GROMACS .gro file of C-alpha atoms in nm:
model
  211
    1UNK     CA    1   5.740  -0.335   4.032
    2UNK     CA    2   5.386  -0.374   4.030
    3UNK     CA    3   5.209  -0.467   4.351
    4UNK     CA    4   4.837  -0.588   4.397
    5UNK     CA    5   4.689  -0.412   4.684
    6UNK     CA    6   4.357  -0.438   4.833
    7UNK     CA    7   4.376  -0.175   5.076
    8UNK     CA    8   4.579   0.032   5.305
    9UNK     CA    9   4.471   0.162   5.643
   10UNK     CA   10   4.629   0.328   5.947
   11UNK     CA   11   4.539   0.311   6.248
   12UNK     CA   12   4.480  -0.065   6.279
   13UNK     CA   13   4.470  -0.173   6.638
   14UNK     CA   14   4.340  -0.514   6.648
   15UNK     CA   15   4.600  -0.684   6.442
   16UNK     CA   16   4.876  -0.664   6.648
   17UNK     CA   17   4.997  -0.452   6.967
   18UNK     CA   18   4.985  -0.075   6.907
   19UNK     CA   19   4.832   0.162   6.627
   20UNK     CA   20   4.968  -0.055   6.331
   21UNK     CA   21   4.954   0.028   5.957
   22UNK     CA   22   4.745  -0.252   5.770
   23UNK     CA   23   4.861  -0.359   5.430
   24UNK     CA   24   4.610  -0.637   5.231
   25UNK     CA   25   4.729  -0.766   4.942
   26UNK     CA   26   4.518  -0.843   4.638
   27UNK     CA   27   4.512  -1.186   4.494
   28UNK     CA   28   4.474  -1.545   4.667
   29UNK     CA   29   4.507  -1.883   4.514
   30UNK     CA   30   4.407  -2.061   4.848
   31UNK     CA   31   4.048  -2.001   4.869
   32UNK     CA   32   3.977  -2.123   5.214
   33UNK     CA   33   3.620  -2.216   5.293
   34UNK     CA   34   3.442  -1.959   5.485
   35UNK     CA   35   3.694  -1.690   5.440
   36UNK     CA   36   3.529  -1.356   5.484
   37UNK     CA   37   3.789  -1.180   5.257
   38UNK     CA   38   3.662  -1.336   4.905
   39UNK     CA   39   3.682  -0.960   4.766
   40UNK     CA   40   4.080  -1.019   4.790
   41UNK     CA   41   4.100  -1.338   4.592
   42UNK     CA   42   4.119  -1.239   4.247
   43UNK     CA   43   4.422  -1.130   4.089
   44UNK     CA   44   4.531  -0.874   3.814
   45UNK     CA   45   4.291  -0.637   3.960
   46UNK     CA   46   4.421  -0.345   4.233
   47UNK     CA   47   4.751  -0.301   4.059
   48UNK     CA   48   4.954   0.008   4.161
   49UNK     CA   49   5.325   0.067   4.146
   50UNK     CA   50   5.519  -0.023   4.441
   51UNK     CA   51   5.649   0.322   4.513
   52UNK     CA   52   5.316   0.484   4.538
   53UNK     CA   53   5.270   0.259   4.827
   54UNK     CA   54   5.591   0.314   4.983
   55UNK     CA   55   5.576   0.685   4.941
   56UNK     CA   56   5.200   0.676   5.119
   57UNK     CA   57   5.377   0.444   5.407
   58UNK     CA   58   5.649   0.691   5.436
   59UNK     CA   59   5.396   0.906   5.578
   60UNK     CA   60   5.247   0.684   5.836
   61UNK     CA   61   5.592   0.501   5.954
   62UNK     CA   62   5.682   0.769   6.187
   63UNK     CA   63   5.366   0.757   6.367
   64UNK     CA   64   5.310   0.360   6.377
   65UNK     CA   65   5.394   0.091   6.615
   66UNK     CA   66   5.403  -0.152   6.362
   67UNK     CA   67   5.314  -0.312   6.050
   68UNK     CA   68   5.048  -0.618   5.975
   69UNK     CA   69   5.029  -0.784   5.635
   70UNK     CA   70   4.759  -0.967   5.526
   71UNK     CA   71   4.524  -1.058   5.223
   72UNK     CA   72   4.456  -1.208   4.997
   73UNK     CA   73   4.767  -1.407   5.015
   74UNK     CA   74   5.119  -1.220   5.039
   75UNK     CA   75   5.328  -1.518   4.917
   76UNK     CA   76   5.128  -1.514   4.591
   77UNK     CA   77   5.335  -1.213   4.511
   78UNK     CA   78   5.665  -1.331   4.679
   79UNK     CA   79   5.885  -1.090   4.508
   80UNK     CA   80   5.643  -0.770   4.556
   81UNK     CA   81   5.612  -0.912   4.938
   82UNK     CA   82   6.025  -0.921   4.953
   83UNK     CA   83   6.087  -0.580   4.814
   84UNK     CA   84   5.821  -0.398   5.057
   85UNK     CA   85   5.970  -0.562   5.367
   86UNK     CA   86   6.316  -0.462   5.246
   87UNK     CA   87   6.180  -0.124   5.224
   88UNK     CA   88   6.020  -0.172   5.603
   89UNK     CA   89   6.319  -0.343   5.759
   90UNK     CA   90   6.543  -0.010   5.841
   91UNK     CA   91   6.269   0.108   6.038
   92UNK     CA   92   6.294  -0.138   6.296
   93UNK     CA   93   5.894  -0.156   6.367
   94UNK     CA   94   5.737  -0.532   6.422
   95UNK     CA   95   5.611  -0.662   6.116
   96UNK     CA   96   5.360  -0.938   6.110
   97UNK     CA   97   5.244  -1.148   5.811
   98UNK     CA   98   4.947  -1.368   5.762
   99UNK     CA   99   4.970  -1.640   5.500
  100UNK     CA  100   4.759  -1.942   5.407
  101UNK     CA  101   5.038  -2.169   5.353
  102UNK     CA  102   5.194  -2.409   5.581
  103UNK     CA  103   5.490  -2.298   5.782
  104UNK     CA  104   5.680  -2.622   5.619
  105UNK     CA  105   5.631  -2.463   5.279
  106UNK     CA  106   5.721  -2.117   5.388
  107UNK     CA  107   6.024  -2.154   5.618
  108UNK     CA  108   6.270  -2.171   5.333
  109UNK     CA  109   6.184  -1.886   5.186
  110UNK     CA  110   6.392  -1.577   5.139
  111UNK     CA  111   6.212  -1.348   5.339
  112UNK     CA  112   6.206  -1.590   5.635
  113UNK     CA  113   6.565  -1.688   5.616
  114UNK     CA  114   6.675  -1.317   5.591
  115UNK     CA  115   6.450  -1.192   5.893
  116UNK     CA  116   6.252  -0.985   5.717
  117UNK     CA  117   5.935  -1.078   5.844
  118UNK     CA  118   5.924  -1.068   6.239
  119UNK     CA  119   5.597  -1.283   6.330
  120UNK     CA  120   5.425  -1.504   6.088
  121UNK     CA  121   5.076  -1.641   6.133
  122UNK     CA  122   5.058  -1.944   5.893
  123UNK     CA  123   4.824  -2.227   5.784
  124UNK     CA  124   4.494  -2.192   5.623
  125UNK     CA  125   4.214  -2.071   5.805
  126UNK     CA  126   3.948  -2.354   5.871
  127UNK     CA  127   3.628  -2.286   5.942
  128UNK     CA  128   3.547  -2.619   6.125
  129UNK     CA  129   3.811  -2.565   6.435
  130UNK     CA  130   3.749  -2.377   6.741
  131UNK     CA  131   3.879  -2.020   6.778
  132UNK     CA  132   4.046  -1.993   7.094
  133UNK     CA  133   4.345  -1.771   7.037
  134UNK     CA  134   4.394  -1.413   6.979
  135UNK     CA  135   4.519  -1.321   6.645
  136UNK     CA  136   4.394  -1.662   6.499
  137UNK     CA  137   4.089  -1.727   6.283
  138UNK     CA  138   4.094  -2.087   6.343
  139UNK     CA  139   4.295  -2.280   6.626
  140UNK     CA  140   4.503  -2.481   6.375
  141UNK     CA  141   4.693  -2.188   6.259
  142UNK     CA  142   5.010  -2.121   6.419
  143UNK     CA  143   5.234  -1.825   6.541
  144UNK     CA  144   5.603  -1.831   6.471
  145UNK     CA  145   5.827  -1.598   6.642
  146UNK     CA  146   6.099  -1.523   6.372
  147UNK     CA  147   6.345  -1.233   6.537
  148UNK     CA  148   6.371  -1.148   6.914
  149UNK     CA  149   6.135  -0.803   6.810
  150UNK     CA  150   5.871  -1.042   6.717
  151UNK     CA  151   5.904  -1.248   7.017
  152UNK     CA  152   5.947  -0.932   7.276
  153UNK     CA  153   5.609  -0.770   7.090
  154UNK     CA  154   5.395  -1.062   7.034
  155UNK     CA  155   5.459  -1.317   7.314
  156UNK     CA  156   5.160  -1.191   7.518
  157UNK     CA  157   4.926  -1.286   7.220
  158UNK     CA  158   4.992  -1.681   7.320
  159UNK     CA  159   4.785  -1.671   7.613
  160UNK     CA  160   4.526  -1.419   7.524
  161UNK     CA  161   4.173  -1.514   7.433
  162UNK     CA  162   4.001  -1.350   7.085
  163UNK     CA  163   3.960  -0.972   7.125
  164UNK     CA  164   3.575  -0.880   7.045
  165UNK     CA  165   3.711  -0.569   6.893
  166UNK     CA  166   3.700  -0.466   6.550
  167UNK     CA  167   3.838  -0.200   6.377
  168UNK     CA  168   3.589   0.050   6.101
  169UNK     CA  169   3.684   0.284   5.889
  170UNK     CA  170   3.418   0.493   5.678
  171UNK     CA  171   3.487   0.595   5.332
  172UNK     CA  172   3.163   0.757   5.147
  173UNK     CA  173   2.915   0.460   5.156
  174UNK     CA  174   3.161   0.201   5.261
  175UNK     CA  175   3.244   0.068   5.598
  176UNK     CA  176   3.574  -0.136   5.594
  177UNK     CA  177   3.612  -0.371   5.898
  178UNK     CA  178   3.973  -0.496   6.027
  179UNK     CA  179   4.017  -0.765   6.290
  180UNK     CA  180   3.958  -1.127   6.373
  181UNK     CA  181   3.571  -1.192   6.373
  182UNK     CA  182   3.463  -1.435   6.640
  183UNK     CA  183   3.346  -1.739   6.459
  184UNK     CA  184   3.307  -1.562   6.102
  185UNK     CA  185   3.091  -1.264   6.029
  186UNK     CA  186   2.739  -1.436   6.097
  187UNK     CA  187   2.656  -1.231   6.398
  188UNK     CA  188   2.792  -0.941   6.275
  189UNK     CA  189   2.640  -0.939   5.927
  190UNK     CA  190   2.276  -1.017   6.084
  191UNK     CA  191   2.312  -0.750   6.268
  192UNK     CA  192   2.370  -0.503   6.034
  193UNK     CA  193   2.103  -0.658   5.756
  194UNK     CA  194   1.863  -0.590   6.026
  195UNK     CA  195   1.971  -0.212   6.054
  196UNK     CA  196   1.920  -0.177   5.649
  197UNK     CA  197   2.287  -0.215   5.563
  198UNK     CA  198   2.391  -0.455   5.276
  199UNK     CA  199   2.715  -0.659   5.304
  200UNK     CA  200   2.910  -0.780   5.004
  201UNK     CA  201   3.145  -1.054   5.084
  202UNK     CA  202   3.451  -0.964   5.226
  203UNK     CA  203   3.676  -0.867   5.479
  204UNK     CA  204   3.458  -0.669   5.526
  205UNK     CA  205   3.299  -0.414   5.283
  206UNK     CA  206   2.956  -0.310   5.410
  207UNK     CA  207   2.753  -0.076   5.195
  208UNK     CA  208   2.475   0.154   5.323
  209UNK     CA  209   2.168   0.115   5.113
  210UNK     CA  210   2.062   0.436   4.908
  211UNK     CA  211   1.696   0.486   5.050
   0.00000   0.00000   0.00000
C-alpha cells in the first residue's frame, strides 16, 4: 500500500509528552484559512510504500515515548492510516492524531471504534478564534481521550497554556519547524526575514538564501 508522507521526524518534543515520533501525512482536502502547512495540502506527491515507513519507525520506536500524527489530513488517507495504526498498536505507546474533521464525522470511524487512536484532536483550525490551550491551534478544536492510556498521558494538557517552544530540524539548506505556533507564524516569519531567511508556505520549511 502507498501512503502520502510529507515527512517523518524523531524526536519531536512539542506535540505531546516526551520524545515522540512525528508523522506528517501529505494531502489535505480541508484547506483551513490561515493554515501554516499549505505545503502538505497537495495530493499525489511524496508517495511511499508503507512498509518503508514502518521499517524506519522500527528503528525509532524502542527509543520513543509516543507517536503524533498530523498533516495534511490523516483521515483523507483512511486505509493507509488504519494500516499504520495497526502496526503501531502492539508497541503500546500513546498515539495522538490531529484531524481537521469534526468529531461528529469521525467518531464512528473504524480506527476510533477499535481504539487504535489514544488521543484525537478534532475540528478545523480557525484563525479567528483565540488560542489559550496547549496542543490546540485554535480554541474551537477539541481533545478527545479515546483510551485509558491517552487520558493517562495527556490529561495534564487540559489545564496547560500554549507552549512557546518549537522543535527545529536542519537538513542541508532547509530548516523544519514542528510545534503549535502561538497566533500563527507572523512573528516567527518576520524575525527570520529580518535575518535573511526566506520562508516558504509551511509547517514550516525555511530555506536559507544563498549569497
